[in-house]
Tab-separated table of C-alpha atoms in Angstrom:
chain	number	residue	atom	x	y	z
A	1	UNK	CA	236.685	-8.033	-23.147
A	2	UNK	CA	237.388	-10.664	-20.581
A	3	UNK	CA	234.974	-13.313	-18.813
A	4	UNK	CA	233.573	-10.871	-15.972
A	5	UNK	CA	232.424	-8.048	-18.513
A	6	UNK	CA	230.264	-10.913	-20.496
A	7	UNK	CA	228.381	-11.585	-16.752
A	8	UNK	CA	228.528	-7.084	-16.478
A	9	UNK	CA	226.819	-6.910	-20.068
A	10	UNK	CA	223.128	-7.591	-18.214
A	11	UNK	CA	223.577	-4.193	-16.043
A	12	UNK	CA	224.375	-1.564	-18.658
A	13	UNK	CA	220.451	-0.064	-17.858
A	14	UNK	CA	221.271	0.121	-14.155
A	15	UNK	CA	224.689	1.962	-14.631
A	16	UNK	CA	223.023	4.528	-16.944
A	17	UNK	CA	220.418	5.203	-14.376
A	18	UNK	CA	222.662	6.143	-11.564
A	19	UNK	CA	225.064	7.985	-13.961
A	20	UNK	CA	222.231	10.236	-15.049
A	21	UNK	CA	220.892	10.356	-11.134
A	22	UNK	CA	224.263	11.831	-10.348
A	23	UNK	CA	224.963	13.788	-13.260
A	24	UNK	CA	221.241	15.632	-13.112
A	25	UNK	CA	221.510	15.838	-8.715
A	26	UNK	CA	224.370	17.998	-9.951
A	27	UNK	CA	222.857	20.047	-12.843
A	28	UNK	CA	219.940	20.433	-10.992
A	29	UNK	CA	221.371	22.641	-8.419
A	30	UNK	CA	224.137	24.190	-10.858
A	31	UNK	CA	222.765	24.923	-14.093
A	32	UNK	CA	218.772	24.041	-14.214
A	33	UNK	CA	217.180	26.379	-12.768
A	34	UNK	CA	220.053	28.638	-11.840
A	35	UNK	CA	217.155	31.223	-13.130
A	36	UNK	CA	214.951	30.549	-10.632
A	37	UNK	CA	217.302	30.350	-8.129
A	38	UNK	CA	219.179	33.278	-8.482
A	39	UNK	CA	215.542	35.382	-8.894
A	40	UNK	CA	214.191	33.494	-5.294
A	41	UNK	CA	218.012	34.427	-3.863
A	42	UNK	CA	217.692	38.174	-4.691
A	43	UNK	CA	214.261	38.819	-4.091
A	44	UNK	CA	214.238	37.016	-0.486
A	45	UNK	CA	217.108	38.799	0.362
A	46	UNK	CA	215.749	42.218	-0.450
A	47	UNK	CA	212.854	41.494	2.222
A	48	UNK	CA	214.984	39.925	4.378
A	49	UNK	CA	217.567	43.012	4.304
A	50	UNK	CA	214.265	45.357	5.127
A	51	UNK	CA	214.423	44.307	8.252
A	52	UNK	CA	217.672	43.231	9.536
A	53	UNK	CA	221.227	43.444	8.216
A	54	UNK	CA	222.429	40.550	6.260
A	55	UNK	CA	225.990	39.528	4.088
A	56	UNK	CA	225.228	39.032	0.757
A	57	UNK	CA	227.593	35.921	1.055
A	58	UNK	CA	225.543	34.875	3.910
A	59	UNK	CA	222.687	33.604	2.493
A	60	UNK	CA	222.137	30.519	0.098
A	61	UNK	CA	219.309	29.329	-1.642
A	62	UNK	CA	219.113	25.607	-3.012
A	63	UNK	CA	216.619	24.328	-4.606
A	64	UNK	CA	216.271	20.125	-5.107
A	65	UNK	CA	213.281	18.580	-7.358
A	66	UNK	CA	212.248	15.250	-5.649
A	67	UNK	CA	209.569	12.636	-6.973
A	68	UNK	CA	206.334	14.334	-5.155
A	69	UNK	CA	207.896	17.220	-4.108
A	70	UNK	CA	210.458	19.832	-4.227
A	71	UNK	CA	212.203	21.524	-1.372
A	72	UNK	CA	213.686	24.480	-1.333
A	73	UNK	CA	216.236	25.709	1.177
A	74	UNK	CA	217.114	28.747	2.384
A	75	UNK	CA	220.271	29.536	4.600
A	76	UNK	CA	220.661	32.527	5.717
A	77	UNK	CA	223.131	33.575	8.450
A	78	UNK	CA	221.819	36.482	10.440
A	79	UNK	CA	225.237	38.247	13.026
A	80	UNK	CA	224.171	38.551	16.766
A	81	UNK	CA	224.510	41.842	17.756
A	82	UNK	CA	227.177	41.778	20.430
A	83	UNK	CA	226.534	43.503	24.099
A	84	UNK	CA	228.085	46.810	23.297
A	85	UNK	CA	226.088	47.133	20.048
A	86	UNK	CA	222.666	46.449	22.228
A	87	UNK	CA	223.699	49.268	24.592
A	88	UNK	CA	224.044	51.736	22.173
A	89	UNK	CA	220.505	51.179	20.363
A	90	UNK	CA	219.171	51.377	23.413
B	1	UNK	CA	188.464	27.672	-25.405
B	2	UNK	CA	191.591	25.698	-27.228
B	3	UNK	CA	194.405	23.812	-25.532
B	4	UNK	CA	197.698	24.979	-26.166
B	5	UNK	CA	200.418	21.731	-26.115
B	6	UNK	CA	204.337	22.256	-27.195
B	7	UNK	CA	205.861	18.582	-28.455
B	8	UNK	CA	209.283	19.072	-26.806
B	9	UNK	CA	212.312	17.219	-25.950
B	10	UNK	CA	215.692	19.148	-26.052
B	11	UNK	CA	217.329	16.491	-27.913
B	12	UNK	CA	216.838	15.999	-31.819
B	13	UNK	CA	216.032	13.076	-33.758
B	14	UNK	CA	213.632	11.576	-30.257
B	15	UNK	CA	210.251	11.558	-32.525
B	16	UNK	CA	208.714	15.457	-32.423
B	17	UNK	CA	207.618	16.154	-35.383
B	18	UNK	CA	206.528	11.935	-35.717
B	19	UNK	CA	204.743	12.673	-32.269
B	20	UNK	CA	203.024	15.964	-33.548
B	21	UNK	CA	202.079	14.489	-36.489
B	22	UNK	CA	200.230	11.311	-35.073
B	23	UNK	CA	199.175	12.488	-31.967
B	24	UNK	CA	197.569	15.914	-34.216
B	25	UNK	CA	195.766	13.441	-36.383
B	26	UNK	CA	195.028	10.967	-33.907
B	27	UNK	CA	192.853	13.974	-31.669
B	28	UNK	CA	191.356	14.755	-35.860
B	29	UNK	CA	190.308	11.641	-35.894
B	30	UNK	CA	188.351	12.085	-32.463
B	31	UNK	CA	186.732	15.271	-33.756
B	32	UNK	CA	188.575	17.656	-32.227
B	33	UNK	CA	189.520	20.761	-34.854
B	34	UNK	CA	193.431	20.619	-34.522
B	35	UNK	CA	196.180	22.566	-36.214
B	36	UNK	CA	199.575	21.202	-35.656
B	37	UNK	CA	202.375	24.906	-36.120
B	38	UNK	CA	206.115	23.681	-37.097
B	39	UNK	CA	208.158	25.419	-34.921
B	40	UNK	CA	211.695	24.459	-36.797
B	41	UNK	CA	212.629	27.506	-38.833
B	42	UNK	CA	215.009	26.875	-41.218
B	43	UNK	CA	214.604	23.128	-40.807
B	44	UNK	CA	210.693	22.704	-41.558
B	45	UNK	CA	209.680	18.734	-41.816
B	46	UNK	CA	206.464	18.623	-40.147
B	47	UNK	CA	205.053	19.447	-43.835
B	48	UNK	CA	207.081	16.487	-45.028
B	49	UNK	CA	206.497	14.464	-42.574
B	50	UNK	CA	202.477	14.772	-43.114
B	51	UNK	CA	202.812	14.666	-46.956
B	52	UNK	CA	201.615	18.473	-47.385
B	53	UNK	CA	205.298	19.508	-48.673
B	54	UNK	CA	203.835	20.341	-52.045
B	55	UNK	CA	200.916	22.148	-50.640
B	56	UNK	CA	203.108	24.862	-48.976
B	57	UNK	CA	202.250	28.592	-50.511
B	58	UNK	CA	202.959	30.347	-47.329
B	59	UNK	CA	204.551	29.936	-43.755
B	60	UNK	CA	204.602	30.760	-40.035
B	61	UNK	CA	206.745	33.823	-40.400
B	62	UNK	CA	204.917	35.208	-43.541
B	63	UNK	CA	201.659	35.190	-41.189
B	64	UNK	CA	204.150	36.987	-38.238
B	65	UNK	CA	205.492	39.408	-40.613
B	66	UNK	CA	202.170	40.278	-41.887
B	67	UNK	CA	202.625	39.330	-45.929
B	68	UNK	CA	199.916	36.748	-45.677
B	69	UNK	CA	196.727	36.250	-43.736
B	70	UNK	CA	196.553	33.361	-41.433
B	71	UNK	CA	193.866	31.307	-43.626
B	72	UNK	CA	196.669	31.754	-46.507
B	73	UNK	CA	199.417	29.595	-44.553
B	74	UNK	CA	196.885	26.986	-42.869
B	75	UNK	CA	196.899	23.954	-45.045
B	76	UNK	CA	193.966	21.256	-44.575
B	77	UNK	CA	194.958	17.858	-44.787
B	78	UNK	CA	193.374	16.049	-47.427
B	79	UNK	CA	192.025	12.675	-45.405
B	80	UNK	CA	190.938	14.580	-42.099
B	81	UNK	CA	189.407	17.376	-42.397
B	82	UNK	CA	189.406	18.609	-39.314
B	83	UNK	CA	193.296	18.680	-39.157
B	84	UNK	CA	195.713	21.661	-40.614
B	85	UNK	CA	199.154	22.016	-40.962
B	86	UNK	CA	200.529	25.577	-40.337
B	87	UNK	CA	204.426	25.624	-41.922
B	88	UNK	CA	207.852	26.901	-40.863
B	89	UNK	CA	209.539	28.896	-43.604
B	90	UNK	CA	213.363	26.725	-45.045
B	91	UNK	CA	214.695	29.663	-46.435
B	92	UNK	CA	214.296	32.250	-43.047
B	93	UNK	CA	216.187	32.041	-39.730
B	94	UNK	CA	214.488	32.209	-36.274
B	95	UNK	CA	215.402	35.528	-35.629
B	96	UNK	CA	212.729	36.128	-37.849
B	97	UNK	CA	210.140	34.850	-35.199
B	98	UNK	CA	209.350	37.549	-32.619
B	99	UNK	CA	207.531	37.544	-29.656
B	100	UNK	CA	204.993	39.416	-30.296
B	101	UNK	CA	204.038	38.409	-33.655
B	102	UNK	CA	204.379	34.671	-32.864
B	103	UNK	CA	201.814	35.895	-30.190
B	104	UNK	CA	199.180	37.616	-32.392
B	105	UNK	CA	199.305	34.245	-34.606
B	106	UNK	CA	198.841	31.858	-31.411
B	107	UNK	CA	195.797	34.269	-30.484
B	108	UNK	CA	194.073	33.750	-34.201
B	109	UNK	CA	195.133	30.000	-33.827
B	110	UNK	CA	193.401	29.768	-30.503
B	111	UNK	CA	189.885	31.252	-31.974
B	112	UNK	CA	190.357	29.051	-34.741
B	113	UNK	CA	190.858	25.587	-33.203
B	114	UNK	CA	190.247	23.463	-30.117
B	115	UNK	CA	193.900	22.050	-30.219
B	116	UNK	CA	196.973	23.934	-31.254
B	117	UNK	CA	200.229	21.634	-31.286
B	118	UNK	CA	203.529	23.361	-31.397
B	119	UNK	CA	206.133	21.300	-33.333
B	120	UNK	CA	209.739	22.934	-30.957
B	121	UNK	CA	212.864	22.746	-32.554
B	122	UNK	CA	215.621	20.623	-30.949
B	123	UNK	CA	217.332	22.721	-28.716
B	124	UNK	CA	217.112	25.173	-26.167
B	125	UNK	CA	216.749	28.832	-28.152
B	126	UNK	CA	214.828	31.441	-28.938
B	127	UNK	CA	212.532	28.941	-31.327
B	128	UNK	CA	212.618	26.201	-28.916
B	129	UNK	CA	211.423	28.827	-26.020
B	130	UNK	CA	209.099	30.577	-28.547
B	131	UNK	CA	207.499	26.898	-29.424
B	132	UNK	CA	206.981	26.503	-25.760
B	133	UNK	CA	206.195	30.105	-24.759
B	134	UNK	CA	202.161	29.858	-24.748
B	135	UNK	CA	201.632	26.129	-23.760
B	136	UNK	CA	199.382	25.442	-20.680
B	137	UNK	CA	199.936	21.460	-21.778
B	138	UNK	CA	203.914	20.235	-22.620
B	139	UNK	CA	204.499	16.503	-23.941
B	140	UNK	CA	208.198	15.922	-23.438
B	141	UNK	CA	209.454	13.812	-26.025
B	142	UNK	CA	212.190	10.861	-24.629
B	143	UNK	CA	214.485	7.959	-25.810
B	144	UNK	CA	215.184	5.516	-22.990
B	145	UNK	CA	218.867	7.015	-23.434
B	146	UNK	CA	221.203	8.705	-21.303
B	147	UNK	CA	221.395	12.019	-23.419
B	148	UNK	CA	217.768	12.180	-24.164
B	149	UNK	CA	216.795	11.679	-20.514
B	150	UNK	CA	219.497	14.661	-19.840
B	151	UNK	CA	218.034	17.043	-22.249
B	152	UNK	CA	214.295	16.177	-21.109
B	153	UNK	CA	215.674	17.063	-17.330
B	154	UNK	CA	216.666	20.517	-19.049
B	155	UNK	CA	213.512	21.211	-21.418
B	156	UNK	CA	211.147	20.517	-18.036
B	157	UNK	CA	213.478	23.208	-16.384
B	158	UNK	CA	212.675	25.338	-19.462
B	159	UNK	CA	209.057	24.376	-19.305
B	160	UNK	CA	208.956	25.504	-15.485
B	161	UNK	CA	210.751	28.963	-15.975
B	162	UNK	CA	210.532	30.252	-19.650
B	163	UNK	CA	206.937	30.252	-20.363
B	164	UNK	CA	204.055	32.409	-19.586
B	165	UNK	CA	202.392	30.341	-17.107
B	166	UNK	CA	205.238	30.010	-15.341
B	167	UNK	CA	205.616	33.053	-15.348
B	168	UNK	CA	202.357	33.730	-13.985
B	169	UNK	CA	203.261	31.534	-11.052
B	170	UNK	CA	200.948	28.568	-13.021
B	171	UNK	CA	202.274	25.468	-13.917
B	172	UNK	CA	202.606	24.500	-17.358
B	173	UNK	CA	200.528	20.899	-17.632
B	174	UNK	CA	203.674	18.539	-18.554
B	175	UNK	CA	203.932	14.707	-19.866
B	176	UNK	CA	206.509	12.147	-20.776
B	177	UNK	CA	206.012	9.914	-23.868
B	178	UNK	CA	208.609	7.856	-24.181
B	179	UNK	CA	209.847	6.852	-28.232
B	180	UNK	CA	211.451	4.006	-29.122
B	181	UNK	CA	211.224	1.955	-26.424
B	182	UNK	CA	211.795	-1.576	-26.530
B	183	UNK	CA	210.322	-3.700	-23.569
B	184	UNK	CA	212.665	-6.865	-24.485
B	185	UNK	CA	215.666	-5.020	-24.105
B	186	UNK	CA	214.254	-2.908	-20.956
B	187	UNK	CA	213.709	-6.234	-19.652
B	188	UNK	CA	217.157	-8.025	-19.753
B	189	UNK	CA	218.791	-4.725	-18.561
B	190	UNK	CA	219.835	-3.525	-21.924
B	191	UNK	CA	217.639	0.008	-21.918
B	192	UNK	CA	216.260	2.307	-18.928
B	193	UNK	CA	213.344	0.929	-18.146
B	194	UNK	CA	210.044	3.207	-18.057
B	195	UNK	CA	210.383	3.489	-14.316
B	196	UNK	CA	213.639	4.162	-14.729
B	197	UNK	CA	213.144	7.402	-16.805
B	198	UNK	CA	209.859	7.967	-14.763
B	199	UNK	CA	211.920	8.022	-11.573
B	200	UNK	CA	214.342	10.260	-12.673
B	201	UNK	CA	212.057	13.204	-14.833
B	202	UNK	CA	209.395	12.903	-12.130
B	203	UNK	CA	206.909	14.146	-14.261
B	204	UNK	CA	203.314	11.689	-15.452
B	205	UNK	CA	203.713	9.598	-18.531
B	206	UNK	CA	201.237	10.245	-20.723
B	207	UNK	CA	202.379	7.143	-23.073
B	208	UNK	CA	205.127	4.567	-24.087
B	209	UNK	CA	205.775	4.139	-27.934
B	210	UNK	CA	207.035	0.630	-28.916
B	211	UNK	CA	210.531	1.320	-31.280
B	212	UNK	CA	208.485	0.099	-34.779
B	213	UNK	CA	209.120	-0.093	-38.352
B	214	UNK	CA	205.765	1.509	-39.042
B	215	UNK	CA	207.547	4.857	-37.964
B	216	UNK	CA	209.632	4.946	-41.225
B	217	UNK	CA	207.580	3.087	-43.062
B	218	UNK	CA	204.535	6.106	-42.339
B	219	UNK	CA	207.547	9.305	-42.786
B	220	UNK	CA	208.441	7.390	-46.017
B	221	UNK	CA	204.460	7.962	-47.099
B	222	UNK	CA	204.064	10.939	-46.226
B	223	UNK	CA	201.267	10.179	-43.257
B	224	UNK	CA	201.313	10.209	-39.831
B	225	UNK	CA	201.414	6.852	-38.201
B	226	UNK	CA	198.418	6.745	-36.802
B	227	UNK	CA	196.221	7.363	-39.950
B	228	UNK	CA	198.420	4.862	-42.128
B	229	UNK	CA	198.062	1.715	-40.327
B	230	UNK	CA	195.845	2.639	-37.104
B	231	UNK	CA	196.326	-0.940	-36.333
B	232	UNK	CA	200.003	-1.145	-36.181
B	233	UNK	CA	201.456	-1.023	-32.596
B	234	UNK	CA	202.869	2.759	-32.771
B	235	UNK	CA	199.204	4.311	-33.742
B	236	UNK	CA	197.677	2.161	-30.822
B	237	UNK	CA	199.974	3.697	-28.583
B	238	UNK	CA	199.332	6.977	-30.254
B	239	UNK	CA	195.881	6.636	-29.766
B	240	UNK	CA	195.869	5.599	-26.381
B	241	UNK	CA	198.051	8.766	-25.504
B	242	UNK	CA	195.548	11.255	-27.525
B	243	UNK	CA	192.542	9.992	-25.356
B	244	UNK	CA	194.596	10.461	-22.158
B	245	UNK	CA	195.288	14.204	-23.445
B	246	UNK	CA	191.214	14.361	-23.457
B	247	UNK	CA	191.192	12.999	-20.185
B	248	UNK	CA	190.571	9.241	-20.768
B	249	UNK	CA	192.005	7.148	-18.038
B	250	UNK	CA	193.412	4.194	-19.570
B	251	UNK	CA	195.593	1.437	-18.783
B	252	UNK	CA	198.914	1.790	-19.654
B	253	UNK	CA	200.396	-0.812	-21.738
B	254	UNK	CA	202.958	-1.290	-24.511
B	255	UNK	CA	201.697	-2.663	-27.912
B	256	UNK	CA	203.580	-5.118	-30.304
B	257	UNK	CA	203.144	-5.836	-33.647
B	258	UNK	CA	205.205	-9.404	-33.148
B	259	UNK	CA	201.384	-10.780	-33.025
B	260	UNK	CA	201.310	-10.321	-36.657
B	261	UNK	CA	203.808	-12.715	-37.427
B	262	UNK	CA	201.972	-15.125	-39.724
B	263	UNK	CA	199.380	-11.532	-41.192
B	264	UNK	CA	202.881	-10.156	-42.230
B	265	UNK	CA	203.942	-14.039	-43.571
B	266	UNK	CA	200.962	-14.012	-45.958
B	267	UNK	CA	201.151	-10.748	-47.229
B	268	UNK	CA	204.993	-10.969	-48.356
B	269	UNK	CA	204.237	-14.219	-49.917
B	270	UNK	CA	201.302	-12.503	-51.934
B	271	UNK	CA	203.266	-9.201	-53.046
C-alpha cells in the first residue's frame, strides 16, 4: 500500500461498476441468452432460406439488452447473382 | 385468480428465503391468503427460517409423488393465519421434483391462495428453473456486490427464456430488491450504489433493504422480520415492497434504525 492507493480507496464502487459493465456486455452476447439467440438464428434463417439462397456462415444474429430497450441485429449476407447466372433463369 | 412470484437471485446466501419469509407475511398481514413453497430440496430452511421446523409432517415432493394430499403438507403459521408454509423434503434430491407434478401442485396452490411465493434454490438447475417455471411476477434477490449483480444478470436471462410465459412470448413481471445495502458506504464510494445496480440489471426496483441486525436477530427466532419487530428498519422496507407488489405507489426510501439510538440505550440498561 503506498500514498496514491489511500486517495484510490474512495473509488472501489466505481471500478466494480465498469468491471461488471464489461464483464456482462460480454456474457450478454456469449453466454446469456445464447438460447434465445441461437432459436431467433435458426428459425429466421429457415424463412429467410424459403426464399433465397443463403450461407449458413452468412448470417449473424446479436442480440444487446439496453436500459429501455433491446435491439436485436440481424446480418445476413445475401450473394448477387452474377450476369451469367441471370441469363440462365431467364 | 392468484399471483404466482419466484424469490430468485442466482447467488446463495443474498436473503431468499429471509425475503420470502417477510415479504409472505408482510402481504398476511395485509389480508391477502399467501402460501410461501420452499423450493430448496435437500437444503429446506424456509421452515426454519419461519419457526415451523417442528411442525413439518410432510413435504413438497410427498404432495408431487402423490403419498400425501396437499392440505397434509400445508402448514399454517401460528400468528397469521392467513399465511402457510408448504416444505421442501432434507432427505430427497431434486430429481425428485418433476415437471409435471410440481405443476399439478402449483394448480391446487393457485385455487387455494391469492399469493403463491416460490422460495428458488441458489443456482441455475432444474430446482432453480422449476421454482421459476410458473411465475408471471419474479423478485430478483441482490447484494450491491460484483458476483451477486453477475448472477442476477444470469437469473433475469433465465427468467426471460426458461419459464412458461416466456415461453408463451409473455413477459414474466420482474423486480430488483436489493439486500444488504448500506447507504453510508454507497455514499463514500465503498458499495454499488442503487443506481449503480439499477443501471446495469435494467429491470424496476421494487425495494432497497437496509443491511440490519434485525435480520439475524428475526432467523435466530424463528420469525420473519417483518412480524418480529414491524418497526425495525428491515420490516419497513419489507412492508413498503409488499404494498408495491399490490400496486401501491410509494416513495422509495431507505430506512435506518440509527434513530433508535437512545430506545436501544434504555433498553440495554434495563435488561
Amino acid at each position: 500500500m503506498n500514498v496514491f492507493s489511500l486517495f484510490r480507496r474512495r473509488g472501489s464502487a466505481p471500478v466494480a461498476r465498469e468491471r461488471l459493465q464489461l464483464l456482462l456486455a460480454h456474457e450478454r452476447a456469449t453466454v446469456g441468452r445464447s438460447d434465445l439467440v441461437s432459436i431467433l438464428r435458426e428459425e429466421i434463417l429457415a424463412v429467410i432460406a424459403k426464399h433465397v439462397t443463403v450461407d449458413r456462415d452468412k448470417i449473424q444474429v446479436k442480440m444487446e439488452r439496453g436500459g429501455s430497450v433491446s435491439t436485436l441485429e440481424v446480418d445476413i449476407e445475401i450473394r448477387t447473382p452474377s450476369q451469367a447466372e441471370l441469363a440462365l433463369s431467364a | 385468480m392468484a399471483k404466482v412470484m419466484v424469490v430468485t437471485s442466482g447467488k446463495g446466501g443474498v436473503g431468499k428465503t429471509t425475503s420470502t419469509a417477510a415479504l409472505g407475511a408482510a402481504l398476511a398481514q395485509g389480508g391477502q391468503n399467501v402460501v410461501v413453497v420452499d423450493f430448496d430440496v435437500g437444503l429446506r430452511n424456509l421452515d426454519l427460517v419461519m419457526g415451523a421446523e417442528r411442525r413439518v409432517v410432510y413435504d413438497l415432493i410427498n404432495v408431487v409423488q402423490g403419498d400425501a394430499k396437499l392440505a397434509q403438507a400445508l402448514i399454517r403459521d401460528k400468528r397469521l393465519d392467513t399465511l402457510s408454509i408448504l416444505p421442501a423434503s432434507q432427505t430427497r434430491d431434486k430429481d425428485a421434483l418433476t415437471e409435471e407434478g410440481v405443476a399439478r401442485v402449483m394448480a391446487e396452490l393457485e385455487e387455494k391462495f391469492d399469493w403463491v411465493i416460490c422460495d428458488s434454490p441458489a443456482g441455475i438447475e432444474r430446482g432453480a428453473t422449476l421454482a421459476m417455471r410458473h411465475a408471471e411476477i419474479a423478485v430478483v434477490v441482490t447484494n450491491p456486490e460484483v458476483s451477486s449483480v453477475r448472477d442476477s444478470d444470469r437469473i433475469i436471462g433465465l427468467l426471460d427464456s426458461k419459464t412458461i410465459k416466456a415461453e408463451k412470448g409473455e413477459r414474466v413481471d420482474k423486480h430488483l430488491l436489493l439486500t444488504r445495502y448500506d447507504p453510508a458506504r454507497a455514499q463514500r464510494g465503498e458499495m454499488l450504489t442503487v443506481e449503480d445496480v439499477l443501471e446495469i440489471l435494467s429491470i424496476p426496483l421494487l425495494g432497497i433493504i437496509p443491511e440490519s441486525e434485525e435480520v439475524l436477530k428475526a432467523s435466530n427466532m424463528g420469525s420473519p422480520v417483518t412480524l418480529s419487530n414491524a418497526a425495525s428498519a428491515p420490516a419497513r422496507a419489507y412492508h413498503d415492497a409488499a404494498r408495491r407488489l399490490m400496486g401501491e405507489t410509494l416513495k422509495m426510501v431507505v430506512p435506518n434504525d440509527k434513530k433508535r439510538f437512545f430506545g436501544k440505550l434504555f433498553t440495554r440498561r434495563a435488561a
